[in-house]
């Protein structure tokens, strides 16, 4: 485990995996609301030539116990750590809430060469869990930047799951209902899509039962196209919230949530995304040849 700065707002600990002979390309790997440090995924990426760092960004020493007003400076510090340790190119690979953080980081801070957003959102959401005060209510933003909370979409607390009590739950309807109820909050809460210096790969499954990631991915791609910027959108009709990259085991079953998809479809989505993911993070393009451009804005995968 590696320890980052311990000066409060951007404190973190994490795990680093690197090629034996080092690499000029680094990647910050961010899990979603599980909060785990992605050790296995870092090792997988290191075998492909990347220096991969995954950090704990909530629930650790000096951090909020939940995803509540998490300082985005946490990720700025981790990117700076990678650059200070030899990475000339730095990307961020985020899943779900981690993708939300990655997109904000690239849009607000810059200094990120590529973002790969797995099962992303196109809006900033309210907190998941308690803040530093130990309270989860009233709703607050998931993130802060320079000490100020980012605009967010709250959750509609009137929503109730449709599954029998005690059964795993799909919260897709909760997010969809919240978008309708708080439609006036959506424009200000829109997640940025980074600038021309950042490559963007967006990956989503149509059978996601956690939130409407395919809809969100399409909205992110449309914003990039409207700005005249390239984007790679990779989708699969049968995949759920947890795409699996080549070499990763199937996601473990959950007794709390229904994530959608199937092991075969989740693996197929990860396999489809893999060359584009590596091309963006390594700066080689999907073909594996050195270059600086992303695929054309309308190129499907």
XYZ file of C-alpha atoms in Angstrom:
301
model
C 0.000 0.000 0.000
C 1.129 3.527 -0.756
C 0.299 6.546 1.358
C -0.388 9.865 -0.275
C -0.313 13.255 1.424
C -1.798 13.388 4.893
C -2.613 17.082 4.991
C -6.351 16.643 5.348
C -8.412 17.511 2.288
C -6.569 15.256 -0.138
C -5.365 12.466 2.139
C -5.386 8.982 0.615
C -3.866 5.542 0.738
C -3.671 3.242 -2.245
C -2.136 0.390 -4.177
C 0.414 0.690 -6.981
C 1.285 -1.835 -9.683
C 3.903 -1.030 -12.303
C 5.766 -2.784 -15.127
C 9.187 -4.113 -14.147
C 10.986 -1.579 -16.322
C 8.652 1.288 -15.520
C 6.343 3.188 -17.813
C 5.800 6.707 -19.048
C 2.030 6.157 -18.930
C 0.156 6.143 -15.649
C -3.471 5.525 -14.775
C -5.484 6.376 -11.697
C -8.042 3.602 -11.125
C -11.192 4.568 -9.228
C -13.789 2.112 -7.958
C -17.427 3.015 -7.505
C -19.497 3.127 -4.348
C -17.929 -0.109 -3.067
C -14.997 2.037 -1.994
C -12.517 -0.745 -2.647
C -8.953 -0.258 -3.779
C -8.755 -1.981 -7.177
C -5.630 -4.098 -6.676
C -6.482 -6.786 -9.254
C -7.376 -4.245 -11.931
C -4.123 -2.372 -11.289
C -2.123 -5.571 -11.772
C -4.006 -6.263 -14.995
C -3.209 -2.804 -16.363
C 0.430 -3.020 -15.257
C 0.809 -6.148 -17.390
C -0.234 -3.991 -20.345
C 2.516 -1.449 -19.666
C 0.790 1.066 -17.396
C 1.789 2.315 -13.968
C -1.549 1.842 -12.225
C -2.495 3.486 -8.936
C -5.808 2.893 -7.154
C -6.656 5.020 -4.125
C -9.194 4.906 -1.349
C -11.165 8.115 -1.735
C -13.714 7.811 1.051
C -13.960 5.838 4.260
C -10.261 6.062 5.033
C -8.283 8.083 7.581
C -9.035 11.776 7.243
C -11.787 11.161 4.677
C -15.587 11.386 4.756
C -17.072 8.037 5.814
C -19.429 8.080 2.821
C -19.484 9.607 -0.656
C -20.471 12.968 0.727
C -18.671 16.198 -0.173
C -15.532 14.299 -1.158
C -12.846 16.820 -2.178
C -11.908 16.395 -5.829
C -8.454 17.545 -4.757
C -8.013 13.949 -3.539
C -7.727 12.889 -7.179
C -5.641 15.900 -8.199
C -3.127 14.806 -5.579
C -3.084 11.226 -6.903
C -2.546 12.401 -10.498
C 0.289 14.638 -9.299
C 1.796 11.646 -7.480
C 1.847 9.634 -10.709
C 3.499 12.483 -12.620
C 6.063 12.978 -9.867
C 6.953 9.296 -10.179
C 7.663 9.342 -13.892
C 4.321 9.299 -15.718
C 4.446 11.693 -18.667
C 0.922 10.688 -19.673
C -1.811 10.167 -17.057
C -5.304 8.791 -17.567
C -8.132 8.033 -15.180
C -10.197 4.851 -15.338
C -13.333 5.170 -13.228
C -16.356 2.942 -12.691
C -19.808 4.264 -11.740
C -19.236 6.901 -9.021
C -15.540 6.658 -9.846
C -16.385 7.620 -13.424
C -18.342 10.603 -12.089
C -15.218 11.674 -10.201
C -12.944 11.090 -13.208
C -15.043 13.279 -15.477
C -15.175 16.080 -12.912
C -11.426 15.851 -12.401
C -10.692 16.194 -16.110
C -13.254 18.952 -16.592
C -12.375 21.108 -13.590
C -8.676 20.500 -13.116
C -7.327 19.458 -16.489
C -3.946 17.796 -16.502
C -5.559 14.485 -17.479
C -4.706 12.993 -20.872
C -7.479 10.395 -21.032
C -10.641 9.394 -19.197
C -12.228 5.958 -19.446
C -15.693 6.070 -17.883
C -17.296 2.672 -17.183
C -21.045 2.738 -16.405
C -20.966 6.526 -15.989
C -23.463 9.201 -15.074
C -23.985 12.455 -16.942
C -25.120 14.384 -13.856
C -23.699 14.929 -10.392
C -25.664 13.103 -7.710
C -26.331 13.667 -4.051
C -24.315 11.911 -1.398
C -24.250 8.167 -0.887
C -23.769 7.708 2.837
C -22.752 10.115 5.587
C -20.450 13.095 5.543
C -17.825 14.082 8.070
C -20.622 15.003 10.495
C -21.889 11.403 10.449
C -25.199 12.367 8.863
C -26.541 11.286 5.458
C -29.441 13.781 5.470
C -30.261 16.337 4.302
C -28.904 15.565 0.845
C -25.594 17.151 -0.029
C -23.332 16.985 -3.038
C -21.093 13.989 -3.568
C -18.175 16.331 -4.357
C -16.500 19.594 -3.483
C -14.037 21.641 -5.497
C -11.892 24.273 -3.809
C -14.047 23.963 -0.735
C -17.390 24.465 -2.466
C -19.998 21.730 -3.072
C -20.799 21.010 -6.719
C -24.430 21.388 -7.883
C -26.226 18.048 -7.656
C -29.452 16.164 -8.252
C -31.096 14.966 -5.002
C -32.829 11.614 -4.574
C -36.584 11.369 -4.330
C -37.062 9.851 -0.884
C -40.637 8.859 -1.748
C -39.379 6.091 -4.069
C -39.757 2.500 -2.933
C -38.275 -0.640 -4.553
C -40.569 -3.083 -6.289
C -38.817 -6.269 -5.147
C -40.008 -8.331 -2.178
C -38.512 -7.355 1.178
C -35.105 -8.947 1.668
C -34.526 -9.591 -2.048
C -31.763 -7.854 -4.034
C -32.963 -4.472 -5.293
C -32.642 -2.600 -8.571
C -32.342 1.135 -7.906
C -32.607 2.085 -11.576
C -36.137 3.399 -11.028
C -34.951 5.548 -8.127
C -32.489 7.398 -10.322
C -34.972 7.716 -13.182
C -37.659 9.071 -10.860
C -35.225 11.508 -9.221
C -34.289 12.888 -12.634
C -37.966 13.583 -13.323
C -38.834 15.005 -9.909
C -35.777 17.253 -9.790
C -35.584 18.072 -13.509
C -34.907 21.714 -12.668
C -31.666 20.686 -10.953
C -30.297 18.672 -13.884
C -28.781 21.436 -16.078
C -26.615 22.883 -13.304
C -25.575 19.371 -12.228
C -24.363 18.295 -15.681
C -21.028 16.493 -15.562
C -18.300 18.051 -17.761
C -16.870 16.067 -20.665
C -13.283 17.387 -20.598
C -11.527 19.508 -23.151
C -9.607 18.933 -26.377
C -6.496 17.744 -24.558
C -8.282 14.752 -23.042
C -9.306 11.573 -24.866
C -12.629 10.124 -23.732
C -13.876 6.538 -23.857
C -17.362 5.866 -22.468
C -18.563 2.300 -21.786
C -22.103 1.279 -20.831
C -24.434 -1.723 -20.865
C -28.090 -1.438 -21.853
C -29.155 -3.842 -19.076
C -27.723 -1.738 -16.243
C -30.173 -2.017 -13.326
C -28.343 0.376 -10.995
C -28.758 3.577 -12.973
C -29.416 4.400 -16.653
C -25.763 4.361 -17.677
C -26.479 3.860 -21.383
C -28.658 6.980 -21.411
C -25.990 8.847 -19.460
C -23.226 7.626 -21.772
C -25.179 8.824 -24.802
C -25.632 12.242 -23.202
C -21.916 12.515 -22.466
C -21.061 11.524 -26.034
C -23.554 14.043 -27.431
C -21.959 16.840 -25.404
C -18.525 15.944 -26.743
C -19.808 15.901 -30.311
C -21.570 19.233 -29.802
C -18.226 20.672 -28.713
C -16.553 19.262 -31.836
C -14.521 16.780 -29.803
C -13.990 13.065 -30.466
C -15.404 10.360 -28.219
C -15.512 6.579 -28.290
C -18.814 5.114 -27.066
C -18.798 1.355 -26.455
C -22.054 -0.419 -25.595
C -23.568 -3.890 -25.309
C -27.282 -4.702 -25.239
C -27.008 -7.456 -22.626
C -24.395 -6.029 -20.257
C -25.145 -4.597 -16.829
C -23.508 -2.204 -14.405
C -20.259 -4.145 -13.956
C -18.368 -4.707 -17.224
C -15.430 -7.063 -16.815
C -12.123 -6.482 -18.579
C -10.217 -9.343 -20.236
C -8.474 -11.335 -17.515
C -10.908 -10.300 -14.761
C -13.132 -12.781 -12.969
C -16.911 -12.401 -13.182
C -18.328 -9.961 -10.657
C -19.426 -11.603 -7.426
C -23.178 -11.999 -6.891
C -24.780 -9.478 -4.530
C -27.451 -10.086 -1.911
C -28.230 -6.345 -1.822
C -28.451 -5.099 -5.400
C -29.477 -6.229 -8.862
C -26.769 -5.020 -11.241
C -28.204 -6.416 -14.462
C -26.315 -8.125 -17.249
C -24.805 -11.587 -17.206
C -21.241 -12.877 -16.838
C -21.015 -13.478 -20.596
C -22.435 -10.096 -21.616
C -20.422 -8.166 -19.015
C -17.250 -9.855 -20.274
C -18.197 -9.173 -23.893
C -18.611 -5.453 -23.158
C -15.224 -5.362 -21.441
C -13.611 -7.163 -24.372
C -15.144 -4.729 -26.855
C -13.927 -1.776 -24.810
C -10.453 -3.171 -24.093
C -8.528 -1.999 -27.204
C -10.065 1.479 -27.005
C -9.411 1.667 -23.261
C -5.755 0.722 -23.673
C -5.332 2.943 -26.721
C -6.585 5.981 -24.804
C -4.590 5.293 -21.638
C -1.352 4.448 -23.450
C -1.817 7.146 -26.086
C -1.498 4.673 -28.940
C -5.026 4.669 -30.344
C -7.110 1.499 -30.599
C -4.885 0.133 -33.351
C -1.872 0.032 -31.053
C 0.168 2.427 -33.199
C 1.510 5.632 -31.632
C -0.708 8.629 -32.132
C -2.638 11.358 -30.422
C -6.113 11.240 -31.905
C -9.262 9.502 -30.701
C -11.636 7.785 -33.097
C -14.050 10.017 -34.951
C -16.922 11.443 -32.902
C -19.524 9.203 -34.518
C -17.509 5.993 -34.603
C -19.410 3.255 -32.760
C -17.685 0.259 -31.226
